[in-house]
PDB file of C-alpha atoms and ligand atoms in Angstrom:
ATOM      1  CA  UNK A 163      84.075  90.557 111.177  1.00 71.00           C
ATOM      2  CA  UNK A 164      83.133  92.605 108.466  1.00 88.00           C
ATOM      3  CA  UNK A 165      85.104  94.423 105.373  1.00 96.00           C
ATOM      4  CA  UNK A 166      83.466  97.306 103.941  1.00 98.00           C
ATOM      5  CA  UNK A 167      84.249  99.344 100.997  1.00 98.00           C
ATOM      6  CA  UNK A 168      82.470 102.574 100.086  1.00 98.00           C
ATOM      7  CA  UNK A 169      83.252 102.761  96.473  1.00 98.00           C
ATOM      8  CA  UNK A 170      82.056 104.576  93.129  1.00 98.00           C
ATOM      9  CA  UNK A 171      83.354 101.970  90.389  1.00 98.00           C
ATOM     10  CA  UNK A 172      84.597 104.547  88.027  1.00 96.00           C
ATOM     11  CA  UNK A 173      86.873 106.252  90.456  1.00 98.00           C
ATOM     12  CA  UNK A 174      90.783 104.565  89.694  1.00 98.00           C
ATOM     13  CA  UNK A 175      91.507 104.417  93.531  1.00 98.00           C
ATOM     14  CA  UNK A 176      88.240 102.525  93.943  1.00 98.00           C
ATOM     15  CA  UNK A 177      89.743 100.243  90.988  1.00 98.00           C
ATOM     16  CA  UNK A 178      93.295 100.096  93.013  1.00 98.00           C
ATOM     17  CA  UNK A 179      91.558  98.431  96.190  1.00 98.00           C
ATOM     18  CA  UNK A 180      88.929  96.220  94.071  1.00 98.00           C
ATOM     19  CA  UNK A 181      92.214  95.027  92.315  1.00 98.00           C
ATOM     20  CA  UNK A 182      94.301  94.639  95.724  1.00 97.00           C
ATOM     21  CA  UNK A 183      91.562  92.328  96.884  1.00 97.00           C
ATOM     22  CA  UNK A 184      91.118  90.191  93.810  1.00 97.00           C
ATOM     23  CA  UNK A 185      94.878  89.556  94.285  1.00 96.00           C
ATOM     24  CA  UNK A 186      94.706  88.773  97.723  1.00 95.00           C
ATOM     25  CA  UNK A 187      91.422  86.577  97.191  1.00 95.00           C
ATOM     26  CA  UNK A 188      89.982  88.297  99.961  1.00 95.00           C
ATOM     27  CA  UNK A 189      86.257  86.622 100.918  1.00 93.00           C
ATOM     28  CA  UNK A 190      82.964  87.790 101.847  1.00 92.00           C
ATOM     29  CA  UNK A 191      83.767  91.542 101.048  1.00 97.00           C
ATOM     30  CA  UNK A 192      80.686  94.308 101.401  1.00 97.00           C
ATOM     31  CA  UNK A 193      80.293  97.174  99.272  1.00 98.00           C
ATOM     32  CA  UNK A 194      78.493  99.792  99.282  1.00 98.00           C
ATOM     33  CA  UNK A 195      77.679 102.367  96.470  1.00 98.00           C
ATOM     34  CA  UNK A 196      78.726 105.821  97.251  1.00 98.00           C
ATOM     35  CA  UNK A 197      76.810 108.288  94.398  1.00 97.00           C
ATOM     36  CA  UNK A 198      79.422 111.717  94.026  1.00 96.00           C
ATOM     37  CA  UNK A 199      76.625 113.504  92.283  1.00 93.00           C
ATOM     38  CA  UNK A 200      74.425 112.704  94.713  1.00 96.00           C
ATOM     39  CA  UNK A 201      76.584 114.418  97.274  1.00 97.00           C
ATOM     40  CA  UNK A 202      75.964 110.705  99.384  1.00 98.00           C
ATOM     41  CA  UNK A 203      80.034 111.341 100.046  1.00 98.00           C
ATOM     42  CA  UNK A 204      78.981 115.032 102.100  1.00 98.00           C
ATOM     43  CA  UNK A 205      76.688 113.254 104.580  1.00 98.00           C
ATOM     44  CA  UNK A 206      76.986 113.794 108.374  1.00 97.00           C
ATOM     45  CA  UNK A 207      77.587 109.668 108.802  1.00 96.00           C
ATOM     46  CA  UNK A 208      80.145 109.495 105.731  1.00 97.00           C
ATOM     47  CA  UNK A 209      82.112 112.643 106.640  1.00 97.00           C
ATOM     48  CA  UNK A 210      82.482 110.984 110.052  1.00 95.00           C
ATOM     49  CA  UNK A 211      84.303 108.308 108.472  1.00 95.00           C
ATOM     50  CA  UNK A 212      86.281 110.177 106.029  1.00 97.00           C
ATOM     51  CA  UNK A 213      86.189 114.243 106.710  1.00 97.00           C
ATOM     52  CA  UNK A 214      88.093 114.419 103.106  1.00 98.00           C
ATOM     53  CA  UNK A 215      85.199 112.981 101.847  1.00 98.00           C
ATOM     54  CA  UNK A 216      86.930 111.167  99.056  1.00 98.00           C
ATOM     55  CA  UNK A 217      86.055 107.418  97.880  1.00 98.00           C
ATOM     56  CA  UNK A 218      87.424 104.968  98.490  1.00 98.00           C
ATOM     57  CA  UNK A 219      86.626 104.410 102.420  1.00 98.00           C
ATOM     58  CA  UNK A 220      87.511 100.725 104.299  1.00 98.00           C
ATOM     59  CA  UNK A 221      86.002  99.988 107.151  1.00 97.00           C
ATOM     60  CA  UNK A 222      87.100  97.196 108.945  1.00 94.00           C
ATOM     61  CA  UNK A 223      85.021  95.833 111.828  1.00 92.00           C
ATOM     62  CA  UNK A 224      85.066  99.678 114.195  1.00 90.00           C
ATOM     63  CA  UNK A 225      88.481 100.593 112.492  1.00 94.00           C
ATOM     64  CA  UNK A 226      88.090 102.754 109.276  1.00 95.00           C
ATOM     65  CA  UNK A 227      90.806 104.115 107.008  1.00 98.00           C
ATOM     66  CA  UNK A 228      90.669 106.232 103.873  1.00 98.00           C
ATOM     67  CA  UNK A 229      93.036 106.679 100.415  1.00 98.00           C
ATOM     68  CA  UNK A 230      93.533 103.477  98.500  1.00 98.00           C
ATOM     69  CA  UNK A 231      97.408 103.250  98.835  1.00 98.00           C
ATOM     70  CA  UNK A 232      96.386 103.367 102.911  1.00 98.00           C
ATOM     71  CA  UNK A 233      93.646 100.642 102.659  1.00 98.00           C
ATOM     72  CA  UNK A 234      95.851  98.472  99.922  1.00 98.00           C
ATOM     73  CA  UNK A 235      99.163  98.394 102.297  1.00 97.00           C
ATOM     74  CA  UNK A 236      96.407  97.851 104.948  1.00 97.00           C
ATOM     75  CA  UNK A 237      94.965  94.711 103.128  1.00 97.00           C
ATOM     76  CA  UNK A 238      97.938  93.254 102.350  1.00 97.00           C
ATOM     77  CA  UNK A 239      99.769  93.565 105.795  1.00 95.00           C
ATOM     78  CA  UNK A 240      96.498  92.419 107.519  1.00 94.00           C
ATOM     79  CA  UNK A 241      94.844  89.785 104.990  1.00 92.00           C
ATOM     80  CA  UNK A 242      98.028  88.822 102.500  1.00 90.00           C
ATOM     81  CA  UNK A 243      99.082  85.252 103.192  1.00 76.00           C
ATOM     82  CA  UNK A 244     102.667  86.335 102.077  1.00 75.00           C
ATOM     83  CA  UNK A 245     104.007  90.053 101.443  1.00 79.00           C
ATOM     84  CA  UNK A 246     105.466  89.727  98.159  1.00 93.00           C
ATOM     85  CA  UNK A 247     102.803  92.836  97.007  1.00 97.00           C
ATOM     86  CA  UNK A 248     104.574  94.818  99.675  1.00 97.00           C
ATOM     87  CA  UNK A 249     107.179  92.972 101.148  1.00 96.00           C
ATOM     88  CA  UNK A 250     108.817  94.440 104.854  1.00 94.00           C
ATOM     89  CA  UNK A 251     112.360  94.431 103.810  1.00 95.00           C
ATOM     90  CA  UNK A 252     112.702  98.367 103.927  1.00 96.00           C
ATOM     91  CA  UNK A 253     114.660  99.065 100.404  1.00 97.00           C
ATOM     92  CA  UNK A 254     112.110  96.982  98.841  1.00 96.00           C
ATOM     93  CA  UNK A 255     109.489  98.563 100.782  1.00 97.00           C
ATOM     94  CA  UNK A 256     110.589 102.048 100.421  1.00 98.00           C
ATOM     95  CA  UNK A 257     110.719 101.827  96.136  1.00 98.00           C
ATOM     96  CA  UNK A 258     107.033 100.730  96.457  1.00 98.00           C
ATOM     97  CA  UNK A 259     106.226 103.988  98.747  1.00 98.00           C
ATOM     98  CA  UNK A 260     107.959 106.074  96.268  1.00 98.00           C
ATOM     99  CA  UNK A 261     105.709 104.767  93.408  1.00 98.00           C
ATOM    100  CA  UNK A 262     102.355 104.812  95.699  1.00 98.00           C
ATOM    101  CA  UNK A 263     103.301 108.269  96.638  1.00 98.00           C
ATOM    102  CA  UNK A 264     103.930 109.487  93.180  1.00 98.00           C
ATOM    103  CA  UNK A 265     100.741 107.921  92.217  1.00 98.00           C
ATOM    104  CA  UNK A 266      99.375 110.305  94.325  1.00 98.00           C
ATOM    105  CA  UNK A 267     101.488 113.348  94.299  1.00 98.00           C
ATOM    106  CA  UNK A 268     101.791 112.967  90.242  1.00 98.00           C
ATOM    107  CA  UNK A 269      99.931 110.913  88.426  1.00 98.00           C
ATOM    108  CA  UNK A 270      96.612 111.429  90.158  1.00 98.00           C
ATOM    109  CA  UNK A 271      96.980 115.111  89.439  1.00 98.00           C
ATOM    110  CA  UNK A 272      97.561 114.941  86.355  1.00 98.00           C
ATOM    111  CA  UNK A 273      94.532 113.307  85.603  1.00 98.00           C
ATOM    112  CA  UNK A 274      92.168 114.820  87.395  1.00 97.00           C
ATOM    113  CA  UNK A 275      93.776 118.075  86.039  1.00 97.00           C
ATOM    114  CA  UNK A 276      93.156 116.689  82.077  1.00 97.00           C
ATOM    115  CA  UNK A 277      89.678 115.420  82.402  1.00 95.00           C
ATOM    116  CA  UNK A 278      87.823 117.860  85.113  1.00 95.00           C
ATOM    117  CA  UNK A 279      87.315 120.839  82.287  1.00 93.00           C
ATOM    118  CA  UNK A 280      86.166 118.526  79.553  1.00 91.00           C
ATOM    119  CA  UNK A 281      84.100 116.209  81.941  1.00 88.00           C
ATOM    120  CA  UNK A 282      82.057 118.962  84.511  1.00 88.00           C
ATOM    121  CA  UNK A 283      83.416 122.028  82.625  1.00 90.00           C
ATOM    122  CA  UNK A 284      82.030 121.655  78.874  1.00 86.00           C
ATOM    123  CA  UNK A 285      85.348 122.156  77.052  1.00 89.00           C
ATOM    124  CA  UNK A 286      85.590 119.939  74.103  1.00 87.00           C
ATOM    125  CA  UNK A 287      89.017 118.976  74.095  1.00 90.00           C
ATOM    126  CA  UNK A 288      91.949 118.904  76.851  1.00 93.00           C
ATOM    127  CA  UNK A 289      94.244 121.306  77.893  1.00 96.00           C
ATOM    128  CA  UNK A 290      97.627 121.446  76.217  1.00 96.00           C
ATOM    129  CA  UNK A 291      99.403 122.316  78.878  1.00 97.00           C
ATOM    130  CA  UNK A 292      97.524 119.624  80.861  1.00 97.00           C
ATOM    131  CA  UNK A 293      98.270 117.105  78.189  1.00 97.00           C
ATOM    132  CA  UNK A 294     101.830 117.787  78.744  1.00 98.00           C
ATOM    133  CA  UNK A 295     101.915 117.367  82.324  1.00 98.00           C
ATOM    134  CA  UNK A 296     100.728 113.756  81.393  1.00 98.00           C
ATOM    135  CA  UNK A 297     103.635 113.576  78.876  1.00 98.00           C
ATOM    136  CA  UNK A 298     106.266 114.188  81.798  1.00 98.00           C
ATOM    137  CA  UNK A 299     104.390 111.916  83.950  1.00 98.00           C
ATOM    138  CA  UNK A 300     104.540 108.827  81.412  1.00 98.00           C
ATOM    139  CA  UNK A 301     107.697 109.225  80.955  1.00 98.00           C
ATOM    140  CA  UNK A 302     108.793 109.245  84.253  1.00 98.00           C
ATOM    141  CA  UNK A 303     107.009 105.919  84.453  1.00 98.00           C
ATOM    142  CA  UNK A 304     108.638 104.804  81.476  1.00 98.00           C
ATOM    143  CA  UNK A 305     112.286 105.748  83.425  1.00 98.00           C
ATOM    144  CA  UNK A 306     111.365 104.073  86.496  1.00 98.00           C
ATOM    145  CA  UNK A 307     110.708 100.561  83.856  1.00 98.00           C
ATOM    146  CA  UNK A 308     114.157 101.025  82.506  1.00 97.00           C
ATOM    147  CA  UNK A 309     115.438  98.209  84.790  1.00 93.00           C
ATOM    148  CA  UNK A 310     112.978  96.076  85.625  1.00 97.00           C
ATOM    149  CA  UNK A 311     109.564  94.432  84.157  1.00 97.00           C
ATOM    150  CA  UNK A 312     107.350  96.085  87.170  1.00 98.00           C
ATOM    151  CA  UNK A 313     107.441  99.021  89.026  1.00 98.00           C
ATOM    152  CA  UNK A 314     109.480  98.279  91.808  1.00 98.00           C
ATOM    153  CA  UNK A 315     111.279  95.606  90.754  1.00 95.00           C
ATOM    154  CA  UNK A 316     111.352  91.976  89.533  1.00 95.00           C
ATOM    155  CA  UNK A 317     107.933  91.518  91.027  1.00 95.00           C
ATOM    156  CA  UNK A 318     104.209  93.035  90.559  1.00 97.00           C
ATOM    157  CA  UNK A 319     103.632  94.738  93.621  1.00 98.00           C
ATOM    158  CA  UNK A 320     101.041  97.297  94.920  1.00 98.00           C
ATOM    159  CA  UNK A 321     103.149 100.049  93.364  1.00 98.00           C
ATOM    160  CA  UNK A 322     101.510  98.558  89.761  1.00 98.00           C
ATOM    161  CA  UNK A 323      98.182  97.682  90.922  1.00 98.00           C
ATOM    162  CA  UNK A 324      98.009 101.692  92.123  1.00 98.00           C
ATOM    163  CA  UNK A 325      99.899 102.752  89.024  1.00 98.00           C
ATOM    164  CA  UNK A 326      97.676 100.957  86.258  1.00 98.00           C
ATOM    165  CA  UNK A 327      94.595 102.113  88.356  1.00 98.00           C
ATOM    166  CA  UNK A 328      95.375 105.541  87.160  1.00 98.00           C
ATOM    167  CA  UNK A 329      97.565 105.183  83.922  1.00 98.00           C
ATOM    168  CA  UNK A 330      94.910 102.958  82.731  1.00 98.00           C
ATOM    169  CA  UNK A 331      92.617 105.755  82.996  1.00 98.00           C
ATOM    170  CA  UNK A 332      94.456 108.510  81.845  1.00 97.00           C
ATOM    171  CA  UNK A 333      95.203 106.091  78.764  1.00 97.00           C
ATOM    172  CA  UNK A 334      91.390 106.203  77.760  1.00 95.00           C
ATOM    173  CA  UNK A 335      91.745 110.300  77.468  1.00 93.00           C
ATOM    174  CA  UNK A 336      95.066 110.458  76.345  1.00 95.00           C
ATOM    175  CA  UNK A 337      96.484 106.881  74.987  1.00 96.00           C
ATOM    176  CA  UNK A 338      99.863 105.706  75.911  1.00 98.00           C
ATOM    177  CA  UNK A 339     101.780 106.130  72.676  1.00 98.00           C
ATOM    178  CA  UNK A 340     104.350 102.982  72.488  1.00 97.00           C
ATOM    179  CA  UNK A 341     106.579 104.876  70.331  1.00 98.00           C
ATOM    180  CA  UNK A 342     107.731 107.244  73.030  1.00 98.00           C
ATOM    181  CA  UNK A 343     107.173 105.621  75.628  1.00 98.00           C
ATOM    182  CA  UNK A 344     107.854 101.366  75.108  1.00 98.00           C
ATOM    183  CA  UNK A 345     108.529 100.268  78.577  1.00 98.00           C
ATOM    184  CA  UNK A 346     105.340 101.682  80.061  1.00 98.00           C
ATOM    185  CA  UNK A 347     103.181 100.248  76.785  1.00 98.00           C
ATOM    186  CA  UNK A 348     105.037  97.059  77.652  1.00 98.00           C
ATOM    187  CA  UNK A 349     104.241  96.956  81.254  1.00 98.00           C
ATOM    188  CA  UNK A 350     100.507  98.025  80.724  1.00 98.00           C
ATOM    189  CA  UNK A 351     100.407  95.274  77.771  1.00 98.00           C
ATOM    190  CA  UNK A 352     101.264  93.134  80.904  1.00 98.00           C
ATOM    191  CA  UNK A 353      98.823  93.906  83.106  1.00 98.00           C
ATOM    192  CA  UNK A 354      95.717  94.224  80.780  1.00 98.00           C
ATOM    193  CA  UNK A 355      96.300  90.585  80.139  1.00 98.00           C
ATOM    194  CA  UNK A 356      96.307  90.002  84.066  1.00 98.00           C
ATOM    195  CA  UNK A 357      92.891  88.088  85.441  1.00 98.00           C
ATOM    196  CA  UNK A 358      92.629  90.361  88.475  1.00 98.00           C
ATOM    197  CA  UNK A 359      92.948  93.868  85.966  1.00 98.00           C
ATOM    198  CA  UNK A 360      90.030  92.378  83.515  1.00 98.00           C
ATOM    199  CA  UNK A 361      87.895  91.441  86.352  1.00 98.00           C
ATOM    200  CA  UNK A 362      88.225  94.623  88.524  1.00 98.00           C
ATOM    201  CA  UNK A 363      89.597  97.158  86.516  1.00 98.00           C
ATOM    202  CA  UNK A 364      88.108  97.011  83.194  1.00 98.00           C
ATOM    203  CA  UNK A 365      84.410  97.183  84.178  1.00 98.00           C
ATOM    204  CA  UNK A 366      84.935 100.961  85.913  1.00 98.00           C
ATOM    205  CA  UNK A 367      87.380 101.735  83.313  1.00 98.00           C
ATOM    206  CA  UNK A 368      84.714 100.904  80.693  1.00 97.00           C
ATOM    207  CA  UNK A 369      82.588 103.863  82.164  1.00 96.00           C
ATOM    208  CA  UNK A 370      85.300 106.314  81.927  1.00 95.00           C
ATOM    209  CA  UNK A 371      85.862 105.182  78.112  1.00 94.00           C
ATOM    210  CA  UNK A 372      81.938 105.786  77.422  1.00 93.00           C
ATOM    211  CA  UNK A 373      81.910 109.546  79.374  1.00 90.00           C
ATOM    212  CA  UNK A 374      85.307 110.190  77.636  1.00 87.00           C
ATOM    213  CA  UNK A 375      83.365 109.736  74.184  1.00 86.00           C
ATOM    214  CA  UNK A 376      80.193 111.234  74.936  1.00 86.00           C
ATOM    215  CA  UNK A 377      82.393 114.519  75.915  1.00 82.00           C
ATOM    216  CA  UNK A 378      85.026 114.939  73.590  1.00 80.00           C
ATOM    217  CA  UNK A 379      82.612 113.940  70.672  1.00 79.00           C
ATOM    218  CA  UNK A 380      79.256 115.918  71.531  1.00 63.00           C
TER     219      UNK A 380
HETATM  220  N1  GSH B1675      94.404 109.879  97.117  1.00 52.33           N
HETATM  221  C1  GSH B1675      93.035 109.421  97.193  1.00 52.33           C
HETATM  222  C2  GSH B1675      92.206 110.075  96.088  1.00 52.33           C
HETATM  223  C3  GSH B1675      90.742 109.751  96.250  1.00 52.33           C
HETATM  224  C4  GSH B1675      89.857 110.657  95.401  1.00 52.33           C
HETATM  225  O1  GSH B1675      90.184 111.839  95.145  1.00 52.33           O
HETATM  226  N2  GSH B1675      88.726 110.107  94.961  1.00 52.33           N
HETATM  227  C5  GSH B1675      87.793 110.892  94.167  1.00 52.33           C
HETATM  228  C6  GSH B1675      87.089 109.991  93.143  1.00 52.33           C
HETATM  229  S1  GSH B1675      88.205 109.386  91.948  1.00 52.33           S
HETATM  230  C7  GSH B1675      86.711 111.453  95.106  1.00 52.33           C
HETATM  231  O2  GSH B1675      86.260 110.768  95.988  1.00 52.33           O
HETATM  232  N3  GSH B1675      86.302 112.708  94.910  1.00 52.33           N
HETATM  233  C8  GSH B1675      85.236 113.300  95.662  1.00 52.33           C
HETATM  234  C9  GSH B1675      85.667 114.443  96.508  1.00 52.33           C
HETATM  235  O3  GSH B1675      86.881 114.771  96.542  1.00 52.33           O
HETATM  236  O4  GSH B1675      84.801 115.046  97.145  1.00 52.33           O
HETATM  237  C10 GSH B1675      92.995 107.892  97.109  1.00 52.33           C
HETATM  238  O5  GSH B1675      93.941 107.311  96.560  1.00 52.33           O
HETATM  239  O6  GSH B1675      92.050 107.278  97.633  1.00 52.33           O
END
């Protein structure tokens, strides 16, 4: 049996499941390099796998499965010794699908709406109106923090690992000011100090920082 991941190590989903499976201390994982500017995502085989041809893929023995939040609650239900990352009971559960869903609906979005004219387009600074979509979105991260230490509660669950993929990246093109927003600063303080965040998130994220710089400053 064989776990494969198709990844691009800058991409924050690709972070999301490398961090998912440094949690679940998941063995003998394969992955393979998937180059976006090479177009290697647009081939005949990969398209077959994943017609959205988005990374990152899983492919688990003849079953494949793409979008991160899909492969994370995947990993977990399949390879988690317990569930706490994304426990059954449904309240519980259904919080966590809220977040993972607004990671995707919102937060995503908003990123990829901020950086795409300043990173393929040549604009030397962001957006205003794009850096203000990222405003509303932090804060509604900071709201959903009001009550609890993590996302979705009293625990860290998938809903942060997904979450701090992305935040963690918008952060390197527009920082997380603690001022207005202290519960998210607080929460992302948290996880940067996390093992499984410096091992698998920082190295990608350390890419983004460096194209960030080259574009904003040249
Ligand atoms: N919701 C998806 C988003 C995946 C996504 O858009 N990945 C980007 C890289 S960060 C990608 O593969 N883009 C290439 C394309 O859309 O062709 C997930 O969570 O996996």
């Amino acid at each position: 049996m064989v776990l494969t991941i198709y990844k691009m190590d800058k991409s924050p989903p690709v972070r999301a499941v490398f961090m998912t499976i440094e949690v679940l201390k998941i063995p003998d994982v394969k992955y393979v390099d998937v180059n976006l500017l090479e177009k290697e995502n647009l081939t005949e085989d990969y398209l077959k796998m994943n017609p959205q041809h988005t990374v990152p893929v899983m492919k688990d023995d003849d079953f494949s499965i793409w979008d991160s939040h899909a492969i994370a609650a995947y990993l977990v239900t399949k390879y988690g010794k317990t569930s706490s990352l994304y426990p059954t009971d449904p309240k519980k559960r259904a919080v966590i699908d809220q977040r993972l869903h607004f990671d995707s609906g919102v937060l995503f979005p908003s990123l990829s709406r901020l950086i795409e004219p300043v990173f393929f387009k040549g604009e030397k600074a962001f957006r205003p109106d794009d850096v203000e979509q990222v405003k509303t979105a932090y804060g509604f991260v900071d709201a959903f923090l009001s009550k609890s230490q993590w996302l979705a509660g009293d625990n860290m669950t998938l809903a942060d690992i997904c979450c701090v993929a992305t935040i963690s990246t918008l952060n390197e093109a527009f920082p997380v000011d603690e001022k207005a927003y202290p519960k998210l600063s607080a929460w992302f303080n948290r996880l940067k100090q996390q093992e499984f965040y410096k091992k698998r998130n920082e190295p990608g994220l350390a890419q983004i920082r460096a194209i960030s710089q080259k574009m904003l400053s040249g």
